């Protein structure tokens, strides 16, 4: 009996070790906000969702398989969440039952196992009962198969049979076993038997036997009886403990996979109740980096979206977040420039989070989305609000980039946010140019936000064939729209708007009313022209 | 089946005596415990008979005639072949277990249990015997003794008694195999019934939960079964017997009509096998070290006798265990020579040499391989030893009296066929007494005609009479303080060793004189 909800041919493995950079990626993209919402206080759900989110799938068919299952979970989220709770409660109850007896005698083992199995039987019944009403609404291969399994393998007659047998295993009429005589007339070959049902016939058969009672204080006799019981129960004790262990393993696995689906459903609900779009992306074959850098470089990554937003940001806002459109099919490079606080980093995060969700087989934060499977996602985020630009910061950035370079493979995705801003524009641009070009030539996708004009301009001139250039929009009056549109990099970052707003006056310009440097003592020259 | 008595089938065969007799004859005296200790054979024989106490008597008793010795030698040689020794060792072990189990079963108080063990024992006995015969039948046997034992076994196995035991045994086993019963255990109450074919509950449970199984079924470790039958089990057994009267009748009949179980010849052979095999196994280390063992040639008691490369077996075992070398020596006595007088350096190996002489005679008389490269000896009627005793010293005179009494008793027992071993006799008396008494004893020994070895510090005794031969424990030619442990036939050294010792320590007369004169 297998779960196989999140993978078509094997169970989810939550013990998988996440890559070293996963922590940084999670921080940079602000995934905690998402995870907290998915968890809603349940640490197990949180951990499971985190692992799944940060360890992507590599096969398109697997992604589609899982998307279908997630879609089904969204159709009846209360059922999935409800089952999760039932299983958690059942496992807990089973663990607590009969923990007092630590003896390893078959007697004790049988009793412990029977108690556990009684609890599990109740859980198994709920699995069938709670999923039956929604079976007809399920569409995915994974969920359909599993619910059908519940319906056929856990039907009521079977469960009643189990319960009857568990009752039998409390031996209300004593332990009955068969034996033969071995050497020295010692009983051997003990086989536990089920007494035939009570009835007048069996009672008369009972009389064909003979019996005796132990004397009152016969301690040796009682010990003898105990040994006989242990011999008789040895086999069934092993069978029962294996059975209860097997069911426990199944329930734990189901619990873990339901945890992920429950988290996903919660996230979906949180976004859609706000009116935000969420869709299952169309996923196409990945750029096959395993065939070498050349091939990877010529492979065509896909990225087309409408209304893409950063879900973490949305969850933190009262109103809806601004969505953006992207047309980056075939582009290895996506460069985002433009006004400060214009939504550049937000778009970057949105792209990164969407890629993770896509690779996790989940829905993405967009109205429509078509993408390709990549490999790992790496982030290299500078501190954009930090104005203290010191030499030490640059070294730290360089180290981080080196760590990434040591691991990154063709087909992977690098999200760079204000990389190398910790130095002057010339130096930073040169560093970034080297790094980005190298990655592109390796077949690594780069999505970068920068305000280094030198960098942006040079890339625009040399990488147009494989790059898409976007610019944060700015209204005439300086208002930000948070819309990012295609556009060439512009030499200024609209710092003037900021200045105007904060200082409440116009910043000095060379053709304005202020003095240019070196003009001290001279009268301001009138402007040529009108 | 009519009850049969324990009559032998065909000729009674033995691995130790050619005519199936057990006697050594009244003239031959077993080696006394004291003598066995003096010869250091006691530890060896004790070890060999630890698990088989009856062997002690056999190891102590010499054969009465050459025919018996040769009979045994041939069997001993045959048993050095692994393909003969192994089946016999297995057979002896199995029969020994049958005997032990039979003894234990006597003490069991519960009905049917003793009978049940009897059934198992009968099976073991039948199997052990037929298996041995099968193995022996496939072999070519050289020793006449082995051949006659094989014939005896054949006769036994083909005989009525054995065959009726076999068929009664298999009938009883088949009957017991058919006994299937059930027990129901409730608190304090036990019910016993015939097996009515109730379903296997474990199998049913396994089938019920099979749909959840992910790996192979787990191994079942059954709790260990207590040996023996306690009173609850005994009561259950009684009820089972009531419910299966025919099967238990077959069991009881077997027990009633086939005792005693073991054919005496079979039992005897099983007891005799370890006599050879235990000894053989004990000498494993000797053989591995390349030390010689041989079958001696038997001659008349008054004929010439000799040994080449003979060594003390007990010392050899100890030396090998400590990784030290073993020294062997030669001797010969050509009539009228009869008495070896051994003198020489203290701690030089005199007593060891003399023990080797004694051990060789005794082991030869048992028909076992002896510690030498070659040997030629006669049998003896008794082997008498006298070792200087340290206990009960009161006065010098009291000790001497004591010794004389003992030597006198020894000489009274000596016959021309005896072997005598005197070790440092009269050594703690004065030189004059030792010389006079020693001479008297040697003359007496010569008159009786015994073969003897006399270890002493009195050099003069080496030339008393025509029957004495002087053997000397020698020292190294270049350094007389070093002992070689070689004992050679030559005139006594005199004081050579003592002088050499004094010289080395600067204690000769001259050396002391030189020191004190300025």
Short mmCIF file of C-alpha atoms in Angstrom, two decimals, chain A residues 124-469:
data_model
loop_
_atom_site.label_atom_id
_atom_site.label_comp_id
_atom_site.label_asym_id
_atom_site.label_seq_id
_atom_site.Cartn_x
_atom_site.Cartn_y
_atom_site.Cartn_z
CA UNK A 124 -8.16 3.69 8.31
CA UNK A 125 -11.91 3.78 8.48
CA UNK A 126 -11.85 7.58 8.46
CA UNK A 127 -9.58 7.54 5.43
CA UNK A 128 -12.24 5.72 3.50
CA UNK A 129 -15.28 7.47 4.94
CA UNK A 130 -13.97 11.02 4.61
CA UNK A 131 -12.73 10.61 1.06
CA UNK A 132 -15.75 8.76 -0.33
CA UNK A 133 -17.99 11.81 -0.83
CA UNK A 134 -15.40 13.69 -2.89
CA UNK A 135 -14.01 10.79 -4.92
CA UNK A 136 -16.03 11.67 -7.98
CA UNK A 137 -14.64 15.20 -8.03
CA UNK A 138 -11.01 14.09 -8.11
CA UNK A 139 -9.21 14.20 -11.45
CA UNK A 140 -5.54 13.48 -10.85
CA UNK A 141 -3.96 10.11 -11.32
CA UNK A 142 -2.37 10.25 -7.86
CA UNK A 143 -5.44 11.15 -5.82
CA UNK A 144 -7.82 8.99 -7.81
CA UNK A 145 -5.61 5.97 -7.36
CA UNK A 146 -5.15 6.58 -3.64
CA UNK A 147 -8.83 7.21 -2.89
CA UNK A 148 -9.77 4.15 -4.84
CA UNK A 149 -7.27 2.21 -2.79
CA UNK A 150 -9.08 3.39 0.34
CA UNK A 151 -12.42 2.40 -1.11
CA UNK A 152 -11.39 -1.10 -2.16
CA UNK A 153 -8.70 -2.06 0.38
CA UNK A 154 -10.24 -0.47 3.45
CA UNK A 155 -13.88 -1.32 2.89
CA UNK A 156 -16.20 -1.90 5.80
CA UNK A 157 -16.33 -5.71 5.63
CA UNK A 158 -12.53 -5.80 5.70
CA UNK A 159 -12.28 -3.44 8.65
CA UNK A 160 -14.90 -5.40 10.52
CA UNK A 161 -12.90 -8.54 9.87
CA UNK A 162 -9.82 -6.81 11.26
CA UNK A 163 -11.69 -5.72 14.33
CA UNK A 164 -13.05 -9.19 14.88
CA UNK A 165 -9.59 -10.62 14.64
CA UNK A 166 -8.19 -8.04 17.05
CA UNK A 167 -10.91 -9.05 19.45
CA UNK A 168 -9.93 -12.68 19.01
CA UNK A 169 -6.36 -11.66 19.82
CA UNK A 170 -7.34 -10.52 23.30
CA UNK A 171 -8.00 -14.22 23.87
CA UNK A 172 -11.26 -13.93 25.77
CA UNK A 173 -11.50 -17.70 25.86
CA UNK A 174 -7.86 -18.39 26.60
CA UNK A 175 -4.98 -19.12 24.26
CA UNK A 176 -5.46 -22.21 22.12
CA UNK A 177 -2.51 -23.81 20.43
CA UNK A 178 -1.67 -27.06 18.70
CA UNK A 179 1.48 -29.06 19.35
CA UNK A 180 3.26 -32.29 18.69
CA UNK A 181 5.65 -34.30 20.79
CA UNK A 182 9.37 -33.99 20.28
CA UNK A 183 12.27 -35.71 21.91
CA UNK A 184 11.83 -36.47 25.54
CA UNK A 185 8.09 -35.96 25.11
CA UNK A 186 8.58 -32.21 25.15
CA UNK A 187 5.91 -30.22 23.33
CA UNK A 188 7.14 -28.76 20.08
CA UNK A 189 5.94 -27.12 16.89
CA UNK A 190 3.52 -24.87 18.73
CA UNK A 191 0.92 -23.34 16.46
CA UNK A 192 -1.53 -20.75 17.63
CA UNK A 193 -5.10 -21.68 16.72
CA UNK A 194 -8.39 -19.93 16.47
CA UNK A 195 -11.02 -21.77 18.48
CA UNK A 196 -14.07 -22.66 16.46
CA UNK A 197 -16.97 -20.39 17.18
CA UNK A 198 -18.94 -21.05 20.33
CA UNK A 199 -22.04 -23.05 19.95
CA UNK A 200 -23.60 -26.16 21.29
CA UNK A 201 -21.48 -28.24 18.92
CA UNK A 202 -18.21 -26.85 20.18
CA UNK A 203 -19.31 -27.14 23.75
CA UNK A 204 -19.87 -30.80 23.28
CA UNK A 205 -16.49 -31.04 21.57
CA UNK A 206 -15.05 -29.32 24.60
CA UNK A 207 -16.16 -32.28 26.61
CA UNK A 208 -14.10 -34.57 24.45
CA UNK A 209 -11.07 -32.94 25.99
CA UNK A 210 -9.90 -33.04 29.56
CA UNK A 211 -8.69 -30.31 31.82
CA UNK A 212 -7.07 -29.57 35.12
CA UNK A 213 -6.60 -26.57 37.33
CA UNK A 214 -3.54 -25.25 39.00
CA UNK A 215 -3.37 -25.32 42.76
CA UNK A 216 -3.78 -21.98 44.48
CA UNK A 217 -0.23 -21.05 45.37
CA UNK A 218 1.42 -22.92 42.58
CA UNK A 219 3.94 -20.27 41.49
CA UNK A 220 5.98 -22.72 39.47
CA UNK A 221 2.83 -23.75 37.70
CA UNK A 222 1.96 -20.18 36.85
CA UNK A 223 5.43 -19.68 35.49
CA UNK A 224 5.01 -22.82 33.41
CA UNK A 225 1.76 -21.53 32.01
CA UNK A 226 3.48 -18.27 31.15
CA UNK A 227 6.15 -20.11 29.22
CA UNK A 228 3.56 -22.10 27.32
CA UNK A 229 1.77 -18.92 26.36
CA UNK A 230 5.00 -17.33 25.21
CA UNK A 231 5.82 -20.30 23.03
CA UNK A 232 2.33 -20.27 21.56
CA UNK A 233 2.33 -16.52 20.93
CA UNK A 234 5.87 -16.15 19.59
CA UNK A 235 4.88 -16.23 15.96
CA UNK A 236 1.77 -14.08 16.10
CA UNK A 237 3.63 -11.51 18.18
CA UNK A 238 6.06 -10.94 15.35
CA UNK A 239 3.30 -10.88 12.75
CA UNK A 240 1.30 -8.34 14.73
CA UNK A 241 4.17 -6.04 15.51
CA UNK A 242 5.22 -6.11 11.89
CA UNK A 243 1.66 -5.31 10.83
CA UNK A 244 1.34 -2.39 13.21
CA UNK A 245 4.74 -1.09 12.17
CA UNK A 246 3.81 -1.39 8.51
CA UNK A 247 0.56 0.53 9.00
CA UNK A 248 2.36 3.14 11.04
CA UNK A 249 4.87 3.67 8.28
CA UNK A 250 2.06 4.07 5.77
CA UNK A 251 0.18 6.54 7.93
CA UNK A 252 3.28 8.58 8.61
CA UNK A 253 4.04 8.81 4.94
CA UNK A 254 0.47 9.79 4.13
CA UNK A 255 0.57 12.37 6.90
CA UNK A 256 3.70 13.96 5.48
CA UNK A 257 2.37 14.18 1.96
CA UNK A 258 -0.97 15.52 3.16
CA UNK A 259 0.97 18.12 5.15
CA UNK A 260 2.41 19.49 1.94
CA UNK A 261 -0.95 19.52 0.18
CA UNK A 262 -2.63 21.17 3.15
CA UNK A 263 0.02 23.88 3.20
CA UNK A 264 -0.39 24.48 -0.52
CA UNK A 265 -4.16 24.74 -0.16
CA UNK A 266 -3.81 27.26 2.64
CA UNK A 267 -1.49 29.39 0.59
CA UNK A 268 -3.87 29.22 -2.35
CA UNK A 269 -6.80 30.25 -0.18
CA UNK A 270 -4.88 33.13 1.35
CA UNK A 271 -4.01 34.53 -2.06
CA UNK A 272 -7.30 33.99 -3.83
CA UNK A 273 -9.44 35.41 -1.04
CA UNK A 274 -7.51 38.59 -1.56
CA UNK A 275 -8.40 38.45 -5.20
CA UNK A 276 -4.88 37.61 -6.30
CA UNK A 277 -4.52 35.30 -9.30
CA UNK A 278 -2.94 31.86 -9.00
CA UNK A 279 -2.60 29.40 -11.85
CA UNK A 280 -0.97 26.12 -12.69
CA UNK A 281 1.87 26.95 -15.09
CA UNK A 282 2.40 25.31 -18.44
CA UNK A 283 5.71 23.54 -18.07
CA UNK A 284 7.95 22.69 -20.97
CA UNK A 285 11.13 20.66 -21.26
CA UNK A 286 14.11 22.13 -19.46
CA UNK A 287 17.28 23.31 -21.09
CA UNK A 288 19.28 20.12 -20.94
CA UNK A 289 22.48 21.26 -19.26
CA UNK A 290 23.77 17.72 -19.08
CA UNK A 291 24.64 17.77 -22.73
CA UNK A 292 27.29 20.37 -22.27
CA UNK A 293 27.58 24.10 -22.12
CA UNK A 294 27.29 24.60 -25.84
CA UNK A 295 24.03 22.84 -26.08
CA UNK A 296 22.80 24.55 -22.97
CA UNK A 297 23.68 27.88 -24.44
CA UNK A 298 21.63 27.17 -27.49
CA UNK A 299 18.74 25.64 -25.60
CA UNK A 300 15.78 27.92 -25.20
CA UNK A 301 14.48 28.63 -21.74
CA UNK A 302 10.87 29.73 -21.56
CA UNK A 303 9.38 32.43 -19.45
CA UNK A 304 6.11 34.10 -20.31
CA UNK A 305 3.75 35.45 -17.69
CA UNK A 306 0.82 37.72 -17.21
CA UNK A 307 0.11 39.38 -13.89
CA UNK A 308 3.14 37.93 -12.11
CA UNK A 309 3.59 39.20 -8.51
CA UNK A 310 5.57 38.47 -5.36
CA UNK A 311 3.24 36.43 -3.14
CA UNK A 312 5.23 37.18 0.02
CA UNK A 313 4.73 40.87 -0.54
CA UNK A 314 1.06 40.39 -1.27
CA UNK A 315 0.51 38.48 1.97
CA UNK A 316 2.02 41.39 3.87
CA UNK A 317 -0.08 44.06 2.16
CA UNK A 318 -3.70 44.84 2.79
CA UNK A 319 -4.44 45.49 -0.88
CA UNK A 320 -3.46 43.53 -3.92
CA UNK A 321 0.09 43.60 -5.18
CA UNK A 322 0.90 45.00 -8.60
CA UNK A 323 1.24 42.32 -11.25
CA UNK A 324 3.59 42.42 -14.18
CA UNK A 325 3.82 40.83 -17.57
CA UNK A 326 6.89 39.11 -18.92
CA UNK A 327 7.85 37.97 -22.37
CA UNK A 328 11.24 36.35 -22.01
CA UNK A 329 11.06 33.21 -24.11
CA UNK A 330 14.49 32.27 -25.40
CA UNK A 331 16.16 34.86 -23.18
CA UNK A 332 19.03 33.70 -21.04
CA UNK A 333 19.35 37.17 -19.55
CA UNK A 334 16.62 39.33 -18.06
CA UNK A 335 17.94 42.68 -16.89
CA UNK A 336 15.76 45.00 -14.83
CA UNK A 337 16.75 48.63 -14.37
CA UNK A 338 14.90 51.79 -13.50
CA UNK A 339 13.55 53.95 -10.71
CA UNK A 340 14.53 53.23 -7.14
CA UNK A 341 11.84 51.49 -5.17
CA UNK A 342 10.05 50.99 -8.44
CA UNK A 343 9.32 47.35 -7.83
CA UNK A 344 12.43 45.91 -9.43
CA UNK A 345 13.44 43.69 -6.53
CA UNK A 346 9.84 42.74 -6.03
CA UNK A 347 9.63 41.51 -9.61
CA UNK A 348 12.89 39.65 -9.15
CA UNK A 349 11.53 37.93 -6.07
CA UNK A 350 8.35 37.16 -7.88
CA UNK A 351 10.23 35.49 -10.70
CA UNK A 352 12.36 33.49 -8.24
CA UNK A 353 9.44 32.38 -6.12
CA UNK A 354 7.42 31.46 -9.18
CA UNK A 355 10.27 29.32 -10.49
CA UNK A 356 10.54 27.49 -7.15
CA UNK A 357 6.81 26.90 -7.04
CA UNK A 358 6.81 25.74 -10.63
CA UNK A 359 9.59 23.28 -9.96
CA UNK A 360 7.76 22.08 -6.87
CA UNK A 361 4.79 21.18 -9.02
CA UNK A 362 2.64 23.83 -7.41
CA UNK A 363 0.57 26.79 -8.69
CA UNK A 364 2.37 30.07 -9.33
CA UNK A 365 1.48 33.67 -8.43
CA UNK A 366 0.26 34.85 -11.86
CA UNK A 367 -2.78 34.91 -14.06
CA UNK A 368 -1.01 32.88 -16.71
CA UNK A 369 2.49 31.43 -16.74
CA UNK A 370 4.53 29.32 -19.08
CA UNK A 371 8.03 28.28 -18.03
CA UNK A 372 10.70 25.63 -18.38
CA UNK A 373 12.27 23.44 -15.74
CA UNK A 374 15.66 24.59 -14.66
CA UNK A 375 18.01 23.13 -12.15
CA UNK A 376 18.91 24.89 -8.94
CA UNK A 377 17.96 28.47 -8.08
CA UNK A 378 20.74 30.66 -6.68
CA UNK A 379 20.41 34.15 -5.26
CA UNK A 380 22.98 36.87 -4.95
CA UNK A 381 21.37 39.84 -3.25
CA UNK A 382 23.20 43.01 -2.28
CA UNK A 383 21.91 45.24 0.48
CA UNK A 384 20.03 47.78 -1.65
CA UNK A 385 18.90 50.06 1.14
CA UNK A 386 22.25 50.11 2.82
CA UNK A 387 24.10 53.29 1.92
CA UNK A 388 27.23 52.36 3.82
CA UNK A 389 29.35 51.12 0.99
CA UNK A 390 32.58 49.88 2.43
CA UNK A 391 35.37 47.78 0.98
CA UNK A 392 34.58 44.88 3.34
CA UNK A 393 31.08 44.59 1.96
CA UNK A 394 32.47 44.10 -1.52
CA UNK A 395 34.69 41.27 -0.39
CA UNK A 396 31.73 39.62 1.21
CA UNK A 397 29.80 39.89 -2.04
CA UNK A 398 32.68 38.53 -4.02
CA UNK A 399 33.01 35.54 -1.69
CA UNK A 400 29.37 34.78 -1.98
CA UNK A 401 29.52 34.92 -5.73
CA UNK A 402 32.49 32.64 -5.75
CA UNK A 403 30.62 30.06 -3.67
CA UNK A 404 27.84 30.16 -6.22
CA UNK A 405 30.20 29.85 -9.14
CA UNK A 406 31.72 26.74 -7.61
CA UNK A 407 28.40 24.99 -7.67
CA UNK A 408 26.30 26.43 -10.42
CA UNK A 409 25.52 24.21 -13.41
CA UNK A 410 24.20 24.91 -16.92
CA UNK A 411 20.44 25.17 -16.79
CA UNK A 412 20.43 26.68 -13.31
CA UNK A 413 18.95 30.08 -12.51
CA UNK A 414 20.85 32.98 -10.93
CA UNK A 415 18.88 35.83 -9.40
CA UNK A 416 21.15 38.83 -8.85
CA UNK A 417 19.88 41.85 -6.96
CA UNK A 418 22.15 44.90 -7.06
CA UNK A 419 25.25 42.74 -7.22
CA UNK A 420 28.50 44.57 -6.57
CA UNK A 421 26.73 47.79 -5.66
CA UNK A 422 29.15 47.95 -2.76
CA UNK A 423 31.70 49.77 -4.89
CA UNK A 424 31.71 52.51 -7.50
CA UNK A 425 29.82 52.18 -10.73
CA UNK A 426 32.82 51.54 -12.92
CA UNK A 427 34.30 48.78 -10.82
CA UNK A 428 30.99 47.21 -10.00
CA UNK A 429 29.95 47.17 -13.60
CA UNK A 430 33.13 45.52 -14.69
CA UNK A 431 32.84 42.81 -12.01
CA UNK A 432 29.24 42.16 -12.83
CA UNK A 433 29.87 42.13 -16.54
CA UNK A 434 32.49 39.43 -16.18
CA UNK A 435 30.32 37.34 -13.95
CA UNK A 436 27.13 37.64 -15.93
CA UNK A 437 28.71 37.04 -19.30
CA UNK A 438 30.46 33.97 -17.99
CA UNK A 439 27.24 32.55 -16.63
CA UNK A 440 25.36 33.23 -19.82
CA UNK A 441 28.00 31.51 -21.87
CA UNK A 442 27.74 28.55 -19.53
CA UNK A 443 24.07 28.30 -20.23
CA UNK A 444 22.99 29.66 -16.85
CA UNK A 445 19.93 31.86 -16.81
CA UNK A 446 20.52 35.24 -15.19
CA UNK A 447 17.78 37.54 -13.97
CA UNK A 448 19.36 40.66 -12.54
CA UNK A 449 18.35 43.95 -11.05
CA UNK A 450 20.90 46.73 -11.20
CA UNK A 451 21.24 50.46 -11.09
CA UNK A 452 24.76 50.38 -12.52
CA UNK A 453 24.21 52.14 -15.83
CA UNK A 454 27.59 51.19 -17.26
CA UNK A 455 26.80 47.52 -16.75
CA UNK A 456 23.30 47.79 -18.09
CA UNK A 457 24.31 49.75 -21.11
CA UNK A 458 27.13 47.42 -22.12
CA UNK A 459 24.95 44.37 -21.67
CA UNK A 460 22.24 46.03 -23.72
CA UNK A 461 24.66 46.60 -26.52
CA UNK A 462 26.15 43.08 -26.53
CA UNK A 463 23.48 40.70 -25.28
CA UNK A 464 20.35 41.81 -27.09
CA UNK A 465 20.14 38.55 -29.00
CA UNK A 466 19.75 36.55 -25.87
CA UNK A 467 18.54 39.10 -23.38
CA UNK A 468 15.40 40.97 -22.43
CA UNK A 469 15.67 44.44 -20.89
#
